[in-house]
Tab-separated table of C-alpha atoms in Angstrom:
chain	number	residue	atom	x	y	z
A	7	UNK	CA	35.490	-4.208	-50.223
A	8	UNK	CA	33.783	-7.440	-49.362
A	9	UNK	CA	35.066	-9.887	-46.778
A	10	UNK	CA	36.047	-12.330	-49.477
A	11	UNK	CA	38.625	-9.971	-50.991
A	12	UNK	CA	42.119	-10.848	-49.921
A	13	UNK	CA	44.710	-8.286	-48.934
A	14	UNK	CA	47.105	-7.148	-51.639
A	15	UNK	CA	49.570	-5.861	-49.053
A	16	UNK	CA	52.659	-8.066	-48.887
A	17	UNK	CA	54.214	-6.576	-45.758
A	18	UNK	CA	53.712	-4.236	-42.811
A	19	UNK	CA	56.027	-1.839	-41.047
A	20	UNK	CA	56.522	-2.411	-37.314
A	21	UNK	CA	56.967	0.828	-35.392
A	22	UNK	CA	59.443	-0.715	-32.945
A	23	UNK	CA	60.679	0.714	-29.668
A	24	UNK	CA	62.633	3.649	-31.054
A	25	UNK	CA	63.433	5.001	-34.517
A	26	UNK	CA	66.555	6.857	-33.419
A	27	UNK	CA	69.662	5.181	-34.927
A	28	UNK	CA	71.793	6.001	-31.878
A	29	UNK	CA	69.423	3.969	-29.674
A	30	UNK	CA	69.374	0.816	-31.799
A	31	UNK	CA	72.619	-0.785	-30.581
A	32	UNK	CA	71.832	-0.140	-26.934
A	33	UNK	CA	68.281	-1.470	-27.295
A	34	UNK	CA	69.504	-4.488	-29.262
A	35	UNK	CA	71.990	-5.397	-26.542
A	36	UNK	CA	69.440	-4.834	-23.791
A	37	UNK	CA	66.664	-6.912	-25.337
A	38	UNK	CA	69.077	-9.638	-26.445
A	39	UNK	CA	70.295	-9.933	-22.849
A	40	UNK	CA	66.725	-10.021	-21.514
A	41	UNK	CA	65.715	-12.640	-24.084
A	42	UNK	CA	68.671	-14.888	-23.260
A	43	UNK	CA	67.947	-14.583	-19.530
A	44	UNK	CA	64.319	-15.489	-20.242
A	45	UNK	CA	65.228	-18.582	-22.259
A	46	UNK	CA	67.931	-19.845	-19.891
A	47	UNK	CA	65.929	-19.119	-16.719
A	48	UNK	CA	62.712	-20.756	-17.890
A	49	UNK	CA	64.559	-23.743	-19.375
A	50	UNK	CA	66.388	-24.285	-16.086
A	51	UNK	CA	63.077	-24.169	-14.211
A	52	UNK	CA	61.537	-26.734	-16.580
A	53	UNK	CA	64.579	-29.040	-16.541
A	54	UNK	CA	64.830	-28.897	-12.749
A	55	UNK	CA	61.163	-29.837	-12.388
A	56	UNK	CA	61.516	-32.701	-14.876
A	57	UNK	CA	64.728	-34.103	-13.391
A	58	UNK	CA	63.994	-33.795	-9.663
A	59	UNK	CA	61.485	-36.345	-8.276
A	60	UNK	CA	60.589	-34.184	-5.259
A	61	UNK	CA	59.312	-31.518	-7.685
A	62	UNK	CA	56.879	-33.910	-9.381
A	63	UNK	CA	53.822	-32.249	-7.854
A	64	UNK	CA	50.874	-30.421	-9.469
A	65	UNK	CA	52.167	-26.986	-8.471
A	66	UNK	CA	55.527	-27.516	-10.178
A	67	UNK	CA	53.953	-29.260	-13.162
A	68	UNK	CA	51.897	-26.120	-13.812
A	69	UNK	CA	54.997	-23.983	-13.231
A	70	UNK	CA	56.918	-25.958	-15.877
A	71	UNK	CA	54.051	-25.426	-18.330
A	72	UNK	CA	54.044	-21.694	-17.515
A	73	UNK	CA	57.807	-21.528	-18.128
A	74	UNK	CA	57.410	-23.126	-21.558
A	75	UNK	CA	54.550	-20.735	-22.387
A	76	UNK	CA	56.758	-17.791	-21.352
A	77	UNK	CA	59.500	-19.002	-23.685
A	78	UNK	CA	56.953	-19.149	-26.506
A	79	UNK	CA	55.532	-15.689	-25.732
A	80	UNK	CA	58.936	-14.032	-25.528
A	81	UNK	CA	60.245	-15.788	-28.656
A	82	UNK	CA	57.176	-14.782	-30.670
A	83	UNK	CA	57.661	-11.066	-30.058
A	84	UNK	CA	61.306	-10.470	-29.156
A	85	UNK	CA	63.062	-12.492	-31.879
A	86	UNK	CA	61.494	-10.512	-34.725
A	87	UNK	CA	62.208	-7.250	-32.913
A	88	UNK	CA	65.884	-8.241	-32.507
A	89	UNK	CA	66.150	-9.148	-36.202
A	90	UNK	CA	64.618	-5.801	-37.174
A	91	UNK	CA	66.997	-3.903	-34.904
A	92	UNK	CA	70.031	-5.773	-36.241
A	93	UNK	CA	69.123	-5.383	-39.918
A	94	UNK	CA	67.642	-1.878	-39.526
A	95	UNK	CA	64.676	-3.170	-41.538
A	96	UNK	CA	61.412	-2.864	-39.597
A	97	UNK	CA	59.152	-4.738	-41.977
A	98	UNK	CA	57.274	-7.997	-41.480
A	99	UNK	CA	55.588	-10.017	-44.224
A	100	UNK	CA	51.802	-10.371	-44.333
A	101	UNK	CA	52.000	-14.117	-43.611
A	102	UNK	CA	54.632	-13.507	-40.951
A	103	UNK	CA	52.397	-10.929	-39.286
A	104	UNK	CA	49.406	-13.289	-39.155
A	105	UNK	CA	51.635	-16.085	-37.838
A	106	UNK	CA	53.029	-13.814	-35.145
A	107	UNK	CA	49.506	-12.729	-34.220
A	108	UNK	CA	48.399	-16.361	-33.858
A	109	UNK	CA	51.284	-17.426	-31.620
A	110	UNK	CA	51.190	-14.207	-29.594
A	111	UNK	CA	47.511	-14.726	-28.807
A	112	UNK	CA	48.066	-18.424	-28.070
A	113	UNK	CA	50.929	-17.994	-25.610
A	114	UNK	CA	49.584	-14.766	-24.091
A	115	UNK	CA	46.189	-16.312	-23.348
A	116	UNK	CA	47.876	-19.537	-22.212
A	117	UNK	CA	49.781	-17.550	-19.577
A	118	UNK	CA	46.499	-16.155	-18.314
A	119	UNK	CA	44.804	-19.567	-18.165
A	120	UNK	CA	47.768	-21.245	-16.474
A	121	UNK	CA	47.921	-18.539	-13.809
A	122	UNK	CA	44.233	-19.244	-13.094
A	123	UNK	CA	44.888	-23.002	-12.892
A	124	UNK	CA	47.790	-22.369	-10.508
A	125	UNK	CA	45.514	-20.227	-8.320
A	126	UNK	CA	42.984	-23.069	-8.237
A	127	UNK	CA	45.781	-25.458	-7.253
A	128	UNK	CA	46.719	-23.209	-4.319
A	129	UNK	CA	43.050	-22.928	-3.324
A	130	UNK	CA	42.648	-26.711	-3.172
A	131	UNK	CA	45.964	-27.133	-1.313
A	132	UNK	CA	45.089	-24.555	1.368
A	133	UNK	CA	41.312	-24.718	1.614
A	134	UNK	CA	40.734	-28.403	0.798
A	135	UNK	CA	43.976	-30.135	1.856
A	136	UNK	CA	42.311	-33.499	2.554
A	137	UNK	CA	40.954	-33.602	-0.997
A	138	UNK	CA	44.145	-32.327	-2.681
A	139	UNK	CA	45.539	-35.705	-3.715
A	140	UNK	CA	42.258	-36.675	-5.330
A	141	UNK	CA	41.332	-33.308	-6.814
A	142	UNK	CA	44.775	-32.680	-8.336
A	143	UNK	CA	45.771	-36.173	-9.414
A	144	UNK	CA	48.029	-36.370	-12.517
A	145	UNK	CA	45.238	-37.156	-14.968
A	146	UNK	CA	43.280	-34.063	-13.918
A	147	UNK	CA	46.390	-31.871	-14.082
A	148	UNK	CA	47.117	-33.013	-17.634
A	149	UNK	CA	43.465	-32.470	-18.543
A	150	UNK	CA	43.500	-28.903	-17.176
A	151	UNK	CA	46.640	-27.977	-19.120
A	152	UNK	CA	45.322	-29.654	-22.277
A	153	UNK	CA	42.036	-27.770	-21.934
A	154	UNK	CA	43.932	-24.483	-21.579
A	155	UNK	CA	45.993	-25.305	-24.678
A	156	UNK	CA	42.945	-26.218	-26.783
A	157	UNK	CA	40.957	-23.137	-25.736
A	158	UNK	CA	43.789	-20.685	-26.331
A	159	UNK	CA	44.611	-22.177	-29.736
A	160	UNK	CA	40.942	-22.042	-30.704
A	161	UNK	CA	40.621	-18.395	-29.688
A	162	UNK	CA	43.853	-17.474	-31.500
A	163	UNK	CA	42.705	-19.334	-34.615
A	164	UNK	CA	39.351	-17.503	-34.652
A	165	UNK	CA	40.989	-14.079	-34.437
A	166	UNK	CA	43.671	-14.953	-37.007
A	167	UNK	CA	41.210	-16.335	-39.558
A	168	UNK	CA	38.964	-13.291	-39.168
A	169	UNK	CA	41.985	-11.020	-39.608
A	170	UNK	CA	42.928	-12.918	-42.787
A	171	UNK	CA	39.536	-12.009	-44.278
A	172	UNK	CA	40.239	-8.274	-44.028
A	173	UNK	CA	41.697	-6.160	-46.809
A	174	UNK	CA	44.652	-3.831	-46.327
A	175	UNK	CA	44.673	-1.342	-49.162
A	176	UNK	CA	48.070	0.223	-48.617
A	177	UNK	CA	51.117	-0.827	-46.587
A	178	UNK	CA	50.786	0.667	-43.130
A	179	UNK	CA	52.744	1.041	-39.924
A	180	UNK	CA	51.700	-1.229	-37.049
A	181	UNK	CA	51.758	0.937	-33.939
A	182	UNK	CA	53.546	-1.732	-31.915
A	183	UNK	CA	56.765	-3.738	-32.086
A	184	UNK	CA	54.726	-6.865	-32.912
A	185	UNK	CA	51.485	-7.681	-34.736
A	186	UNK	CA	48.463	-7.376	-32.451
A	187	UNK	CA	44.734	-7.235	-33.133
A	188	UNK	CA	44.082	-3.590	-32.309
A	189	UNK	CA	46.853	-2.007	-34.411
A	190	UNK	CA	46.040	-4.268	-37.385
A	191	UNK	CA	42.331	-3.423	-37.289
A	192	UNK	CA	43.230	0.268	-37.501
A	193	UNK	CA	45.112	-0.400	-40.753
A	194	UNK	CA	42.317	-2.312	-42.478
A	195	UNK	CA	40.156	-0.688	-45.150
A	196	UNK	CA	37.453	-3.367	-44.712
A	197	UNK	CA	34.489	-3.445	-42.384
A	198	UNK	CA	35.938	-4.575	-39.038
A	199	UNK	CA	32.696	-4.797	-37.044
A	200	UNK	CA	32.771	-8.600	-36.868
A	201	UNK	CA	36.391	-8.564	-35.704
A	202	UNK	CA	35.646	-5.957	-33.060
A	203	UNK	CA	32.592	-7.921	-31.921
A	204	UNK	CA	34.715	-11.060	-31.527
A	205	UNK	CA	37.322	-9.125	-29.559
A	206	UNK	CA	34.658	-8.194	-27.009
A	207	UNK	CA	32.731	-11.480	-27.169
A	208	UNK	CA	35.741	-13.833	-27.073
A	209	UNK	CA	38.879	-11.855	-26.284
A	210	UNK	CA	37.375	-10.049	-23.301
A	211	UNK	CA	36.180	-13.172	-21.459
A	212	UNK	CA	39.456	-14.977	-22.221
A	213	UNK	CA	41.260	-12.396	-20.097
A	214	UNK	CA	38.626	-11.466	-17.523
A	215	UNK	CA	37.340	-14.957	-16.609
A	216	UNK	CA	40.785	-16.298	-15.567
A	217	UNK	CA	41.420	-13.044	-13.687
A	218	UNK	CA	38.112	-13.337	-11.817
A	219	UNK	CA	38.884	-16.984	-11.021
A	220	UNK	CA	42.221	-15.904	-9.550
A	221	UNK	CA	40.562	-13.172	-7.482
A	222	UNK	CA	37.895	-15.589	-6.209
A	223	UNK	CA	40.544	-18.199	-5.355
A	224	UNK	CA	42.596	-15.731	-3.348
A	225	UNK	CA	39.564	-14.386	-1.501
A	226	UNK	CA	38.846	-17.948	-0.354
A	227	UNK	CA	42.536	-18.561	0.387
A	228	UNK	CA	42.885	-15.423	2.515
A	229	UNK	CA	39.660	-16.260	4.322
A	230	UNK	CA	40.982	-19.745	5.121
A	231	UNK	CA	44.394	-18.450	6.215
A	232	UNK	CA	42.860	-15.898	8.582
A	233	UNK	CA	41.085	-18.742	10.363
A	234	UNK	CA	44.446	-20.319	11.215
A	235	UNK	CA	45.583	-19.495	14.796
A	236	UNK	CA	48.016	-16.568	14.717
A	237	UNK	CA	50.705	-18.170	16.876
A	238	UNK	CA	50.916	-21.510	15.084
A	239	UNK	CA	53.129	-20.395	12.210
A	240	UNK	CA	50.656	-21.831	9.735
A	241	UNK	CA	49.677	-18.428	8.382
A	242	UNK	CA	53.206	-17.551	7.296
A	243	UNK	CA	53.703	-20.963	5.686
A	244	UNK	CA	50.406	-20.707	3.799
A	245	UNK	CA	51.141	-17.184	2.596
A	246	UNK	CA	54.659	-18.168	1.506
A	247	UNK	CA	53.298	-20.790	-0.898
A	248	UNK	CA	51.220	-18.104	-2.663
A	249	UNK	CA	53.608	-15.142	-2.600
A	250	UNK	CA	55.485	-15.882	-5.822
A	251	UNK	CA	52.336	-16.670	-7.787
A	252	UNK	CA	50.597	-13.548	-6.524
A	253	UNK	CA	53.588	-11.399	-7.520
A	254	UNK	CA	53.507	-12.762	-11.083
A	255	UNK	CA	49.729	-12.268	-11.279
A	256	UNK	CA	49.999	-8.632	-10.193
A	257	UNK	CA	52.733	-7.798	-12.725
A	258	UNK	CA	51.104	-9.707	-15.598
A	259	UNK	CA	47.534	-8.510	-15.175
A	260	UNK	CA	48.555	-5.003	-14.145
A	261	UNK	CA	50.301	-4.423	-17.461
A	262	UNK	CA	47.723	-6.338	-19.537
A	263	UNK	CA	44.850	-4.336	-18.066
A	264	UNK	CA	46.788	-1.127	-18.696
A	265	UNK	CA	47.470	-2.006	-22.341
A	266	UNK	CA	44.113	-3.507	-23.357
A	267	UNK	CA	41.432	-2.184	-21.043
A	268	UNK	CA	42.739	1.383	-20.807
A	269	UNK	CA	44.133	1.873	-24.328
A	270	UNK	CA	44.955	5.264	-25.755
A	271	UNK	CA	43.459	6.359	-29.050
A	272	UNK	CA	46.908	7.005	-30.466
A	273	UNK	CA	50.276	5.372	-30.149
A	274	UNK	CA	51.860	6.193	-26.801
A	275	UNK	CA	55.063	5.426	-24.941
A	276	UNK	CA	53.010	4.126	-21.988
A	277	UNK	CA	51.231	1.583	-24.191
A	278	UNK	CA	54.531	0.325	-25.579
A	279	UNK	CA	56.009	0.141	-22.080
A	280	UNK	CA	53.073	-1.983	-20.905
A	281	UNK	CA	53.526	-4.315	-23.872
A	282	UNK	CA	57.250	-4.636	-23.163
A	283	UNK	CA	56.577	-5.518	-19.533
A	284	UNK	CA	54.117	-8.354	-20.126
A	285	UNK	CA	55.795	-9.770	-23.262
A	286	UNK	CA	59.455	-9.338	-22.256
A	287	UNK	CA	59.951	-8.399	-18.606
A	288	UNK	CA	57.381	-10.692	-16.975
A	289	UNK	CA	58.608	-13.890	-18.722
A	290	UNK	CA	62.158	-12.934	-17.677
A	291	UNK	CA	61.220	-12.308	-14.034
A	292	UNK	CA	59.062	-15.404	-13.530
A	293	UNK	CA	61.973	-17.812	-12.914
A	294	UNK	CA	63.428	-15.456	-10.307
A	295	UNK	CA	60.089	-14.853	-8.590
A	296	UNK	CA	59.389	-18.575	-8.345
A	297	UNK	CA	62.889	-19.686	-7.309
A	298	UNK	CA	64.299	-17.024	-5.008
A	299	UNK	CA	61.661	-17.568	-2.275
A	300	UNK	CA	61.125	-21.271	-2.865
A	301	UNK	CA	63.547	-23.603	-1.091
A	302	UNK	CA	62.417	-26.691	-3.024
A	303	UNK	CA	62.954	-24.906	-6.331
A	304	UNK	CA	66.363	-23.650	-5.200
A	305	UNK	CA	67.388	-27.167	-4.206
A	306	UNK	CA	66.198	-28.517	-7.552
A	307	UNK	CA	68.156	-25.925	-9.514
A	308	UNK	CA	71.316	-26.515	-7.457
A	309	UNK	CA	70.992	-30.276	-7.957
A	310	UNK	CA	70.453	-29.804	-11.711
A	311	UNK	CA	73.473	-27.531	-12.125
A	312	UNK	CA	75.696	-29.758	-10.005
A	313	UNK	CA	74.654	-32.784	-12.036
A	314	UNK	CA	75.426	-31.019	-15.337
A	315	UNK	CA	78.781	-29.811	-13.950
A	316	UNK	CA	79.677	-33.327	-12.816
A	317	UNK	CA	78.833	-34.765	-16.230
A	318	UNK	CA	80.907	-32.129	-18.033
A	319	UNK	CA	83.912	-32.770	-15.754
A	320	UNK	CA	83.581	-36.532	-16.224
A	321	UNK	CA	83.739	-36.081	-19.988
């Protein structure tokens, strides 16, 4: 079939987490709980940063953007999975699948880019403190986030439009609980060489370049921290500002690299587990990782909750 032929398939079947009926209620309750924790936690982080003046800094601005991206990533994948579990119908429409693919790629890549921007912010703060105010002024911060948003949307649009040109001869089962590039390419009866080329030419750099930027930033950060006198207490303070970010980076990229750079030729439990971690678990854990060890963030959350409680009592 030529690339101009449109797919006649109206829907796909999502494999899901488990096909056993006795597992569905338990999994539904578990993922619903995790999704609600993700939404509430990331919203609280964003609202605290917006409402508290002492959190109006570049680091927390990027954190608020990351929280919103995590809400988008989790909502794109988990909501459809919850609906399928509740209705016991594991299908997704062709248009719905392409839409899910677009938003999954957008928010997933946006997470990666924002983590790289946050690493750069820490590099400037620790290695170039005298230039921090100038280098990370509000206009530049907004520009960096806007650039990340434009690039990730462009990449997602390219992959989605190329996927829309493929033909799917018969309804097939997507070997994931959401629509992703790899499983969809396996179902196509068209020539997928252009799609595969774009995955390597565009998709690969989108993940590896931010990761390499993070690695380079932390090499420079560690080098700068080691030059601080051991007894001054500056080392511990510098490391503490990076600990939460580094924890999120390790979890996010560890699972992404496992799922995409070491994929199995067939559907596997390990591949699904990796996808669950970076699409469900990581967005849920981010608010805890960034707030539990951060006194400013704790104070902001306490102030936000006290303010909301006071308003509710006054009413």
